[in-house]
PDB file of C-alpha atoms in Angstrom:
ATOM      1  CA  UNK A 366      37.614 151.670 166.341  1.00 41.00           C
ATOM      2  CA  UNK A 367      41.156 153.102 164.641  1.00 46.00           C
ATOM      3  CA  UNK A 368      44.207 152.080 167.015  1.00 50.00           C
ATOM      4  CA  UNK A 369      44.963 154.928 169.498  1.00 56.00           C
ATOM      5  CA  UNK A 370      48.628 155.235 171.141  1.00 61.00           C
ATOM      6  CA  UNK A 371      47.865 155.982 174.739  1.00 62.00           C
ATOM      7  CA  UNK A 372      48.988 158.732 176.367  1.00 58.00           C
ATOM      8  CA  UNK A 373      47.596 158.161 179.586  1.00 56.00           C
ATOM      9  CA  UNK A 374      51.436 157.342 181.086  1.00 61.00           C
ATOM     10  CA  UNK A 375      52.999 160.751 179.754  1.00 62.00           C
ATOM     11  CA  UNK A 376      54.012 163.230 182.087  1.00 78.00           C
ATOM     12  CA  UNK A 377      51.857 166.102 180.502  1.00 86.00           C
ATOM     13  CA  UNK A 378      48.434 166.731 181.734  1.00 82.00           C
ATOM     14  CA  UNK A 379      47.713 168.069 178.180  1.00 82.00           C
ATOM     15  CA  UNK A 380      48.889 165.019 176.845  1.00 83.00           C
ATOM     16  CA  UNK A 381      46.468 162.894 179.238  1.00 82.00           C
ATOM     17  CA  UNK A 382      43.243 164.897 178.539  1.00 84.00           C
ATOM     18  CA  UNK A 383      43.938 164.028 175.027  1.00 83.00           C
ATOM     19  CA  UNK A 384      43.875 160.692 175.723  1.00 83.00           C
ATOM     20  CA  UNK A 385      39.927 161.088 177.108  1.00 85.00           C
ATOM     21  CA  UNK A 386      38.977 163.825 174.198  1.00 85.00           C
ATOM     22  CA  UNK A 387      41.692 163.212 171.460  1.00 81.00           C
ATOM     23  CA  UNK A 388      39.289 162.603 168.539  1.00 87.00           C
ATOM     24  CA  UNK A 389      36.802 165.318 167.306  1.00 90.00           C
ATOM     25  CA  UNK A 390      33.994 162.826 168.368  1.00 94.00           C
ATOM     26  CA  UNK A 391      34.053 163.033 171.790  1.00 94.00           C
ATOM     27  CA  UNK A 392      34.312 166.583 171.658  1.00 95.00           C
ATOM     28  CA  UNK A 393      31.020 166.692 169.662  1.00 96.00           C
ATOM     29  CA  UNK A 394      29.457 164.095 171.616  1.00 97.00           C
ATOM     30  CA  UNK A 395      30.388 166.930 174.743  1.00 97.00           C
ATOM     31  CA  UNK A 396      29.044 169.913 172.601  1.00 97.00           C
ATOM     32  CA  UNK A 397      25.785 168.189 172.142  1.00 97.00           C
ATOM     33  CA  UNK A 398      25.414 166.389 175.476  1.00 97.00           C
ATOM     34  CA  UNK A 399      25.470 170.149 177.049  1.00 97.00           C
ATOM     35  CA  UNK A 400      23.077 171.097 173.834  1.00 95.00           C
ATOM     36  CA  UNK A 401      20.824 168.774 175.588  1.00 96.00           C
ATOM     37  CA  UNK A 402      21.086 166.194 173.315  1.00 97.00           C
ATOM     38  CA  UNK A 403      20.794 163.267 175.893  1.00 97.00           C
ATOM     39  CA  UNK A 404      19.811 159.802 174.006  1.00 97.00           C
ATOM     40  CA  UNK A 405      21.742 157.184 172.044  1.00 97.00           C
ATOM     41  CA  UNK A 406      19.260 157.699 168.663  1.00 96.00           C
ATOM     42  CA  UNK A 407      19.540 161.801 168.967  1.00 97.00           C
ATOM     43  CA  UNK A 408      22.973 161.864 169.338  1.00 97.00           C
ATOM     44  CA  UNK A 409      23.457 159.530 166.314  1.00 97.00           C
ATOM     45  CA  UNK A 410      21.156 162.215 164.222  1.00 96.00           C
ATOM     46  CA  UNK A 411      22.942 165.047 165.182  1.00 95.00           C
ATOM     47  CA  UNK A 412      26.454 163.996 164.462  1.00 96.00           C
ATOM     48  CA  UNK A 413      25.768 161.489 161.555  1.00 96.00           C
ATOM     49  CA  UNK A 414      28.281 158.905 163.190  1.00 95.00           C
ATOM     50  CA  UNK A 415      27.791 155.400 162.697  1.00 96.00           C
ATOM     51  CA  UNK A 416      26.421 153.486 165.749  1.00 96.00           C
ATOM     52  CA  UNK A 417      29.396 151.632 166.308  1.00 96.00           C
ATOM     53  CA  UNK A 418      31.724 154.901 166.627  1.00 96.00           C
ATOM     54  CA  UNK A 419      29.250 156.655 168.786  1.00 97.00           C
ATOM     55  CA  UNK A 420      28.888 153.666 171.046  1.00 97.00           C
ATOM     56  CA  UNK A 421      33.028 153.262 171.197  1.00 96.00           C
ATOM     57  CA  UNK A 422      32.999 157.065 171.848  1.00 96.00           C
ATOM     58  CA  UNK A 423      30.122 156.672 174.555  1.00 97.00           C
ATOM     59  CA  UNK A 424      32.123 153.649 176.630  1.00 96.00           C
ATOM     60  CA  UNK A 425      34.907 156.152 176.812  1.00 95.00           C
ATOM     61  CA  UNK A 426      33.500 159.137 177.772  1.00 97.00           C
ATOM     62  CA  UNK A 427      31.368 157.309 180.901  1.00 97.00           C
ATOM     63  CA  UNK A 428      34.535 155.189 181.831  1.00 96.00           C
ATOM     64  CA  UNK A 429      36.453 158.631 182.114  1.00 95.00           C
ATOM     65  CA  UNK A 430      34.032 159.782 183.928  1.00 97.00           C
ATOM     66  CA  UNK A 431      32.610 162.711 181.735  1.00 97.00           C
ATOM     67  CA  UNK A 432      29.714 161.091 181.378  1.00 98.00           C
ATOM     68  CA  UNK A 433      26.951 159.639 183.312  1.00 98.00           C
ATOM     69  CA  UNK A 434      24.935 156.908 181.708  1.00 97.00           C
ATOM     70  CA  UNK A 435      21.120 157.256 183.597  1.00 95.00           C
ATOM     71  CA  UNK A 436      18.146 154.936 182.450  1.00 94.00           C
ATOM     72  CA  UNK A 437      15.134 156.628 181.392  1.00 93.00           C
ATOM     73  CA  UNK A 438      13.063 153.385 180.018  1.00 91.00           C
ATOM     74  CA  UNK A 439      12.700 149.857 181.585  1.00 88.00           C
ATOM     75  CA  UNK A 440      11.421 147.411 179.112  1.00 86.00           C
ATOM     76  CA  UNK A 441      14.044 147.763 177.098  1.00 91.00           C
ATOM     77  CA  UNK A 442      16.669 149.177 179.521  1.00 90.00           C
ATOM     78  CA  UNK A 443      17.796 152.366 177.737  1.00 93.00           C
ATOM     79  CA  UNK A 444      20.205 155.473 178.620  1.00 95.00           C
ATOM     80  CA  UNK A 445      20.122 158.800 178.373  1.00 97.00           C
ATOM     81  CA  UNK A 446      24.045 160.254 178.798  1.00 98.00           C
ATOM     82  CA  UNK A 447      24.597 163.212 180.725  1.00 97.00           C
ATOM     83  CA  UNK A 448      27.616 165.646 181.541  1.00 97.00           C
ATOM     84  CA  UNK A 449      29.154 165.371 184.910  1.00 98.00           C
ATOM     85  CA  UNK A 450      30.999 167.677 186.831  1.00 97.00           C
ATOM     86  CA  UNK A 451      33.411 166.609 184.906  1.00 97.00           C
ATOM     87  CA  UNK A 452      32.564 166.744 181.567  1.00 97.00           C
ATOM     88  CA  UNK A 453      30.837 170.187 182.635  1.00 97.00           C
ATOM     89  CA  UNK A 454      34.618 171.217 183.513  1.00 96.00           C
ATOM     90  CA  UNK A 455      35.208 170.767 179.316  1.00 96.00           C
ATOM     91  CA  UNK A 456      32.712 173.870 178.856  1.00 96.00           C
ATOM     92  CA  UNK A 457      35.457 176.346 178.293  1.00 96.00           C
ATOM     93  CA  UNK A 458      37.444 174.485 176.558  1.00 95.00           C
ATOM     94  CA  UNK A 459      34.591 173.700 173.866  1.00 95.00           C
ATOM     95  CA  UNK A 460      34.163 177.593 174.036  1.00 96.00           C
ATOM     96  CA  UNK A 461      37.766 178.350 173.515  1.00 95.00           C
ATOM     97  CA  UNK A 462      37.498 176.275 170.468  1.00 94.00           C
ATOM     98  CA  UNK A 463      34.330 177.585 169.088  1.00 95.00           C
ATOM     99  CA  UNK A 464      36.213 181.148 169.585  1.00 95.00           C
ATOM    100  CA  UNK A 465      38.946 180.224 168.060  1.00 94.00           C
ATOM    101  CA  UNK A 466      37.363 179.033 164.729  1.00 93.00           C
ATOM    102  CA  UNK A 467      35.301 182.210 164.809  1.00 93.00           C
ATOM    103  CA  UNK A 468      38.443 184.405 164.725  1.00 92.00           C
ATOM    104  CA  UNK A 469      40.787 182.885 163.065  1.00 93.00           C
ATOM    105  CA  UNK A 470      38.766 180.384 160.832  1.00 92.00           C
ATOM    106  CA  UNK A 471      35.772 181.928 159.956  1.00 87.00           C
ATOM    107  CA  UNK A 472      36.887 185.775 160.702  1.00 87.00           C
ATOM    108  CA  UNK A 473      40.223 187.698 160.060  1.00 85.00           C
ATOM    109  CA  UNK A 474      41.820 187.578 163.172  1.00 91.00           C
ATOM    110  CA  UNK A 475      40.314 190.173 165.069  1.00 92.00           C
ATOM    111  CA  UNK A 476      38.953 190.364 168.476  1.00 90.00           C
ATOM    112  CA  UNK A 477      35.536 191.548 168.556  1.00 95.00           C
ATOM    113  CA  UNK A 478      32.286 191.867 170.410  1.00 96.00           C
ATOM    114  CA  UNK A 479      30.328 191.863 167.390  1.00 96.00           C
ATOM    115  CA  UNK A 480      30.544 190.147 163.509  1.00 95.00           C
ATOM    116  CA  UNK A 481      29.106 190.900 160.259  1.00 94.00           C
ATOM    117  CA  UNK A 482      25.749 190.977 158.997  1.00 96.00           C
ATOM    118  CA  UNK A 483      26.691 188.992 156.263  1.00 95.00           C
ATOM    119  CA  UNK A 484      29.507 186.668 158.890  1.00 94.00           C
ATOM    120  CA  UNK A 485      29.127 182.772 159.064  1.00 93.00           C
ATOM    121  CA  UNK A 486      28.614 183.409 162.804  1.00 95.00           C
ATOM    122  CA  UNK A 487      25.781 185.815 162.183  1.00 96.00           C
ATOM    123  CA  UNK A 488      23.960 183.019 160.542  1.00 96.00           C
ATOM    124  CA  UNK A 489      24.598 179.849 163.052  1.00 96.00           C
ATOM    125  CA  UNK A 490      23.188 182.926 165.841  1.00 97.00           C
ATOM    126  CA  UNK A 491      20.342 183.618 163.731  1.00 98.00           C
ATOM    127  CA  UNK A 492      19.566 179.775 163.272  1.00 98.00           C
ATOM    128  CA  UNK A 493      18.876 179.752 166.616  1.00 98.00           C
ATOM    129  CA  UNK A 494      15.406 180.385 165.635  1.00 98.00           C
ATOM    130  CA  UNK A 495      13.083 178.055 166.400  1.00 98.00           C
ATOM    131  CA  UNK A 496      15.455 175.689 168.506  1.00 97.00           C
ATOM    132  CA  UNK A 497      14.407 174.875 172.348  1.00 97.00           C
ATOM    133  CA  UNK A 498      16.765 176.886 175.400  1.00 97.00           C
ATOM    134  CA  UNK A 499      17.526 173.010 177.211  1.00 96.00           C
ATOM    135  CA  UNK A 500      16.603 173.627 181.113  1.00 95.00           C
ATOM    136  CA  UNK A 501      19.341 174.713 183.197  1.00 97.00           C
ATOM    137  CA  UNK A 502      20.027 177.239 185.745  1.00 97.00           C
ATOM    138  CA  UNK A 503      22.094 180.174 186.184  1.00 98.00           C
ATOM    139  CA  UNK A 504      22.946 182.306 189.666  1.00 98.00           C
ATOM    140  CA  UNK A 505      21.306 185.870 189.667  1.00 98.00           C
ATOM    141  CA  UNK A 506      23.070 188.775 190.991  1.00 96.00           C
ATOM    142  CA  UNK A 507      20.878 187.831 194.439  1.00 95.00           C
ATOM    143  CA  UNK A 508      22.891 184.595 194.647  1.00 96.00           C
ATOM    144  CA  UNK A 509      19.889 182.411 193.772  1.00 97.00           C
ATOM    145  CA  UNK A 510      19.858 180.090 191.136  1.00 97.00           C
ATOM    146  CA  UNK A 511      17.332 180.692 188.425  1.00 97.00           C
ATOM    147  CA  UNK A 512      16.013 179.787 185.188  1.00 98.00           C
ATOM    148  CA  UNK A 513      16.901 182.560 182.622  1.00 98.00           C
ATOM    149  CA  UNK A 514      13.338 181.085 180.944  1.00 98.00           C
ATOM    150  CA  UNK A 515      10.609 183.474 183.112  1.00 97.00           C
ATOM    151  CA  UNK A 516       6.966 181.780 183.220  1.00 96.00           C
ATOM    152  CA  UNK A 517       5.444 184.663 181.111  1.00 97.00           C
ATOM    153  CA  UNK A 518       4.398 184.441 178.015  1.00 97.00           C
ATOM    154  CA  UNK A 519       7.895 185.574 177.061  1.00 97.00           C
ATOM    155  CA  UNK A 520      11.243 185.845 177.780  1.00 98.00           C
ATOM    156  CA  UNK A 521      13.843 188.519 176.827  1.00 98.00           C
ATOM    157  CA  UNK A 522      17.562 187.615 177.367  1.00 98.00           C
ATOM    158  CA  UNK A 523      19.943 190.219 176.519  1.00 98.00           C
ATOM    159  CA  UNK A 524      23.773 188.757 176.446  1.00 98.00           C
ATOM    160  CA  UNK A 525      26.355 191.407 176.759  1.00 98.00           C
ATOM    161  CA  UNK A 526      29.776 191.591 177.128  1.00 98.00           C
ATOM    162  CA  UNK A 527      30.247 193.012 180.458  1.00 98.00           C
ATOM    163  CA  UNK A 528      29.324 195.917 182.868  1.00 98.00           C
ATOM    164  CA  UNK A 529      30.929 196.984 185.815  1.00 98.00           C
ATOM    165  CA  UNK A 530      30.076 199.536 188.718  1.00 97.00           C
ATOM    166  CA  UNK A 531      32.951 201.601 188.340  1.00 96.00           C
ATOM    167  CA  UNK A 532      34.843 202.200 185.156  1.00 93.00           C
ATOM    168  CA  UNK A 533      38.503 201.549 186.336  1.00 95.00           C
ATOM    169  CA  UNK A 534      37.059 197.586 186.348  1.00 96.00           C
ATOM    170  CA  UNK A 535      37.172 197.603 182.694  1.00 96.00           C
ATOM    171  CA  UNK A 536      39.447 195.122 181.130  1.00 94.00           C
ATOM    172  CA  UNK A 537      42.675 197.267 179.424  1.00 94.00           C
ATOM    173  CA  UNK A 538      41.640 198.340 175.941  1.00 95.00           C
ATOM    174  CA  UNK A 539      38.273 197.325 176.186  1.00 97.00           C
ATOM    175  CA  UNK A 540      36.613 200.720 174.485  1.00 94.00           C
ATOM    176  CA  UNK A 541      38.804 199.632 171.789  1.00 96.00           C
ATOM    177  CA  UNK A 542      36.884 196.330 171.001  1.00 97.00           C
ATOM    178  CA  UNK A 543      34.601 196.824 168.322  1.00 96.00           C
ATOM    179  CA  UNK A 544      30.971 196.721 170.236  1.00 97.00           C
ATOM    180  CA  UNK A 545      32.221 196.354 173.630  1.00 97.00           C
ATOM    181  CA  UNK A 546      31.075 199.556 174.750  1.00 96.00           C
ATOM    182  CA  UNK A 547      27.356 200.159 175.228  1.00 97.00           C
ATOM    183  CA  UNK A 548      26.705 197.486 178.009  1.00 98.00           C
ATOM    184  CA  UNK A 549      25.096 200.162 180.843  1.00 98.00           C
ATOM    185  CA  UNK A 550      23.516 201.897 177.859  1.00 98.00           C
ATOM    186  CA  UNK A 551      21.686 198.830 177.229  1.00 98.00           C
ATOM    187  CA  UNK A 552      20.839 198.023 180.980  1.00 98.00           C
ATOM    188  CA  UNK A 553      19.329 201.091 181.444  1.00 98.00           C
ATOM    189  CA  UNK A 554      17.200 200.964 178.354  1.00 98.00           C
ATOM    190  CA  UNK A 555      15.878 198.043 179.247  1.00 98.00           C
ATOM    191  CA  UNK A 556      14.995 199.239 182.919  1.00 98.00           C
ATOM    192  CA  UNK A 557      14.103 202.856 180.956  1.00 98.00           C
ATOM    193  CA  UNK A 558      11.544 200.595 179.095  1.00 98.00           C
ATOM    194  CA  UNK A 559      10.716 197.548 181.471  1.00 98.00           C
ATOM    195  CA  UNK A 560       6.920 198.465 182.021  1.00 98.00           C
ATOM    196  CA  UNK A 561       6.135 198.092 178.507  1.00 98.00           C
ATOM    197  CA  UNK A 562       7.640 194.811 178.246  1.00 98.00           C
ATOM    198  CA  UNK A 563       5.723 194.078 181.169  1.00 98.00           C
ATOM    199  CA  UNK A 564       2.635 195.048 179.708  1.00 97.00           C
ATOM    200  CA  UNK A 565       3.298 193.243 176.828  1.00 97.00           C
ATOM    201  CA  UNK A 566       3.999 190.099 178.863  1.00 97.00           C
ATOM    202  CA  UNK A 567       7.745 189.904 178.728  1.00 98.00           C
ATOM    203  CA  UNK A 568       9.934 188.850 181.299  1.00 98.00           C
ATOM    204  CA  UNK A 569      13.158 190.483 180.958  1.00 98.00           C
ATOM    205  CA  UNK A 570      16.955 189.206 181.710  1.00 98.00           C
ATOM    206  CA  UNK A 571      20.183 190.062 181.274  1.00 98.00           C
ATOM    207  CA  UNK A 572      22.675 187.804 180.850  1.00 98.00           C
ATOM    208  CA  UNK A 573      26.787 187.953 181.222  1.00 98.00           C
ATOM    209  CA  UNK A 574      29.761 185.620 182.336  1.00 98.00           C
ATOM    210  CA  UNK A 575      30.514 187.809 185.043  1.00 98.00           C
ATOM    211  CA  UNK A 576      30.342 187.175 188.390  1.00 97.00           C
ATOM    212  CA  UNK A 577      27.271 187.685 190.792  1.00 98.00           C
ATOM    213  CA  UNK A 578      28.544 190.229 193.005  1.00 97.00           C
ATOM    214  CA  UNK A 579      29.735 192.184 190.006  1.00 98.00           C
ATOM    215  CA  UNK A 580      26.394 192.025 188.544  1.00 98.00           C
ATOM    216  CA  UNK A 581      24.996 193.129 191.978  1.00 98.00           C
ATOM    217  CA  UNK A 582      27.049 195.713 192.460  1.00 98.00           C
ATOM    218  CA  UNK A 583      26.243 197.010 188.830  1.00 98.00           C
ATOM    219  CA  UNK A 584      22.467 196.306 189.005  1.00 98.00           C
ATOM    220  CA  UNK A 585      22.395 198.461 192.340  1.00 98.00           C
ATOM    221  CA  UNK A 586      24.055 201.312 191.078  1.00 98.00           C
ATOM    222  CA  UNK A 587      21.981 201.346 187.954  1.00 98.00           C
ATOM    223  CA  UNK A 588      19.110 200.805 189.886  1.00 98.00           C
ATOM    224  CA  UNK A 589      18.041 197.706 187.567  1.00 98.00           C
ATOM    225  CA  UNK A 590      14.689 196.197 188.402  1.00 96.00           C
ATOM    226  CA  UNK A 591      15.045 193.044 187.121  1.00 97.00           C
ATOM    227  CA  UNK A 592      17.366 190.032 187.377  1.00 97.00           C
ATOM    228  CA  UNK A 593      21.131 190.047 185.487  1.00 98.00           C
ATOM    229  CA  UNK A 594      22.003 186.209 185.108  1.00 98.00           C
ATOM    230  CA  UNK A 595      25.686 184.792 185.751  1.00 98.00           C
ATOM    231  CA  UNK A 596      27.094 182.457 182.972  1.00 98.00           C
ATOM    232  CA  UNK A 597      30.201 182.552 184.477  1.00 97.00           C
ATOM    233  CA  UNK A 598      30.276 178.439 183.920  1.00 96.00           C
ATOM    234  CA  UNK A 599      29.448 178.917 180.524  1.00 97.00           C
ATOM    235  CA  UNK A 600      26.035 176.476 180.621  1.00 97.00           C
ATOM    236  CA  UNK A 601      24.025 178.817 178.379  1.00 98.00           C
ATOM    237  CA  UNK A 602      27.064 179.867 176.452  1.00 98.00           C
ATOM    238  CA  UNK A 603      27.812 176.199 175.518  1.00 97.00           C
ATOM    239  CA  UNK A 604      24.086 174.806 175.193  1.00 97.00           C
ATOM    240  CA  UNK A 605      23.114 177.339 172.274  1.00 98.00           C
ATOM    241  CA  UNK A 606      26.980 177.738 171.119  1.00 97.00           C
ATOM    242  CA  UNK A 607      26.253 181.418 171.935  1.00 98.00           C
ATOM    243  CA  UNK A 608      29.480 183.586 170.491  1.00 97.00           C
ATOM    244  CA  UNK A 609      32.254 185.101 172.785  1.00 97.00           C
ATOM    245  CA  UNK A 610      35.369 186.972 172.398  1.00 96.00           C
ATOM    246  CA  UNK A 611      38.389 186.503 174.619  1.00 95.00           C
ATOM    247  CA  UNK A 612      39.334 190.061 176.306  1.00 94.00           C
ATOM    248  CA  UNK A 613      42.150 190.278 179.736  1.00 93.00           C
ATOM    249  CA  UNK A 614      42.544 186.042 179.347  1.00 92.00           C
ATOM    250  CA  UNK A 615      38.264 185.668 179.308  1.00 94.00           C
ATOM    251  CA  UNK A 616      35.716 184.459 177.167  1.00 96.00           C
ATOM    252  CA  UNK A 617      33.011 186.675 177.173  1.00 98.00           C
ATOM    253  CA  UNK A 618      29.444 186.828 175.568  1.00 98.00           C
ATOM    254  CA  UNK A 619      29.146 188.912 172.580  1.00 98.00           C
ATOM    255  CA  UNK A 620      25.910 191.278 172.263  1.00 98.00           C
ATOM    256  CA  UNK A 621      22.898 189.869 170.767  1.00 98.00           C
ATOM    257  CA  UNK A 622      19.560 189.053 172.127  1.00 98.00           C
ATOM    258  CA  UNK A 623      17.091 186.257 172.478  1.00 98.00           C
ATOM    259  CA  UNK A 624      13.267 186.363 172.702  1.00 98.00           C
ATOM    260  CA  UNK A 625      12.025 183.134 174.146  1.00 98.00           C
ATOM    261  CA  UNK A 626       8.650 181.283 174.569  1.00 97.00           C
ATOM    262  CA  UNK A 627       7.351 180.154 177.570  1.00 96.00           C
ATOM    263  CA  UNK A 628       8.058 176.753 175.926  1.00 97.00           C
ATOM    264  CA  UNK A 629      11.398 177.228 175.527  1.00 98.00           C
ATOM    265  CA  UNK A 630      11.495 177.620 171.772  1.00 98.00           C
ATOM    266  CA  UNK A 631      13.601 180.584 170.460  1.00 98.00           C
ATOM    267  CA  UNK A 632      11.154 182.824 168.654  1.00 98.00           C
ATOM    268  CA  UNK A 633      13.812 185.799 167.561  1.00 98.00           C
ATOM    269  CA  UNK A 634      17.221 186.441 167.721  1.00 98.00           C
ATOM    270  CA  UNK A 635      18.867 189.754 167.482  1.00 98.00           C
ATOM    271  CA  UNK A 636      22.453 189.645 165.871  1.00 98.00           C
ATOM    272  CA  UNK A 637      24.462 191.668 165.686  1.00 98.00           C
ATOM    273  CA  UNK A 638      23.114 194.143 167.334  1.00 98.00           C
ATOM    274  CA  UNK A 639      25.044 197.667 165.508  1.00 95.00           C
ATOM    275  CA  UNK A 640      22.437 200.415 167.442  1.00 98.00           C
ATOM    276  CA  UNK A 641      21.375 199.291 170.870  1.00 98.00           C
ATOM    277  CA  UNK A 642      18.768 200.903 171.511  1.00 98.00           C
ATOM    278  CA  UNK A 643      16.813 200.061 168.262  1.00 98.00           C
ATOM    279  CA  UNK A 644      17.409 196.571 169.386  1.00 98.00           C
ATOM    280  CA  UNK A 645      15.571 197.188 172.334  1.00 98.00           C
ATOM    281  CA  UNK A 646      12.517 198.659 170.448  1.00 98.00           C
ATOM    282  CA  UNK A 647      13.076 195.341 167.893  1.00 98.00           C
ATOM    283  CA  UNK A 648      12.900 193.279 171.065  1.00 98.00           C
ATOM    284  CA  UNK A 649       9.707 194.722 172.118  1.00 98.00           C
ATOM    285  CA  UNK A 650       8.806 195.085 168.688  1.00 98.00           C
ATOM    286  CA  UNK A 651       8.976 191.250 168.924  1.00 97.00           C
ATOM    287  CA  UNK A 652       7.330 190.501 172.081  1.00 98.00           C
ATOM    288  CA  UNK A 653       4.153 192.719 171.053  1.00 97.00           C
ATOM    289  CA  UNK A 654       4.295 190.350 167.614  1.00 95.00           C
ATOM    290  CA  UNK A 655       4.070 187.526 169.733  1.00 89.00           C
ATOM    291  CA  UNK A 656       1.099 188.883 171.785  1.00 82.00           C
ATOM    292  CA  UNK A 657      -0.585 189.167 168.942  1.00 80.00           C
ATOM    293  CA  UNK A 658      -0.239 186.187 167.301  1.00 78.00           C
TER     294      UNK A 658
END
């Protein structure tokens, strides 16, 4: 392992979390631990490290106490490595960064709600296809924790930015993000359209990184008949690197949608979405296909 200068003495707490996630390694090793990426021999594969590295970079992380080193297999003892509350508490920060190389990277600058058809982004979203949602729960707007993946034969999971019960809890500015607007115009197409998702075997959910009672207090005015999911801790965000935008000092989900099996796997991914409610019908569209099939 290269010779690292400690910082752990210097009277800057920036300066002592870099001396627990200084290298880009153990900030992968966090992005794909909260991926669900849990074992020594997975790990390696994902992040094409050498063994030696990744087991310097493990040490580290579970002597800090990100991680938490749990055997899953006697004869040989082995380890899967999971987050912590900790290493959970690194979530934003991995979604900062992922928000920051989508601006000002891989885009022009610009905050947005949206990308290009054409965008880098758009294509990481859209390889979302065919990867498995990891199991984790997030609080509906009843204050209950639940699984965002519904034990029908599918699952819709619409992520939008935000949506609020009363308009003067808008962010400042916020009709002036491209593809901000449109959030309770979505909702309510969904609930519009809910019993023919139903009868097609859909679940549906909607997903933000507001809080509960916001959620609540938008569901009940819209008179939404199924569940809106919190991702205020950024679990979901940071498990399927979903993209966000940063509007009144918060990272928030972009719009695009997710049709998912009742195995987990990602069957179709909707991004960007320019006309919302001919992403609804593609939704359906989707969840009819998968009827069939």
């Amino acid at each position: 392992m290269p010779q690292r200068t400690s910082l752990a003495d210097a009277d800057c707490s920036i300066a002592q979390a870099l001396d627990v996630v200084g290298d880009w390694w153990t900030l992968l090793i966090v992005r794909d631990t909260a991926r669900g990426v849990h074992r020594f021999d997975a790990l390696q594969q994902e992040l094409g490290v050498s063994r030696k590295v990744l087991t310097e970079r493990l040490r580290l992380l579970v002597d800090a106490g990100v991680l938490t080193r749990e055997p899953y297999q006697d004869r040989p003892v082995r380890y899967e490595y999971r987050l912590t509350p900790r290493g959970r508490a690194l979530l934003p920060v991995l979604i900062a960064l992922q928000d920051w190389g989508d601006t000002w990277v891989l885009g022009e600058g610009e905050a947005m709600a949206t990308t290009a058809e054409a965008s880098r982004e758009a294509a990481r979203v859209r390889g979302l296809r065919g990867t498995r949602l990891p199991e984790l729960l997030l609080t509906g707007n009843d204050g209950q924790p639940h699984d965002p993946v519904a034990d029908t034969p599918c699952t819709v999971l619409y992520c939008f930015p935000s949506a609020y019960a009363h308009r003067d809890a808008y962010p400042p500015g916020w009709a002036g993000i491209p593809g901000a607007s449109g959030c309770t115009l979505e909702s309510c197409t969904y609930r519009d359209q809910l019993a023919e998702f139903t009868t097609a075997g859909a679940t549906v959910h909607g997903v933000s990184v507001q809080r509960p009672d916001e959620q609540r207090a938008f569901a009940e005015k819209e008179g939404l008949r199924f569940p809106l999911l919190s991702d205020a801790d950024l679990a979901l965000t940071a498990a399927l690197r979903l993209p966000t935008f940063r509007a009144a000092g918060v990272s928030r989900l972009k719009r695009l949608t997710l049709v998912v099996d009742r195995d987990r796997t990602i069957r179709e991914v909707l991004y960007p979405i320019t006309d919302i409610e001919a992403s609804v019908r593609a939704a359906l569209e989707a969840v009819r296909g998968r009827a069939a099939d």
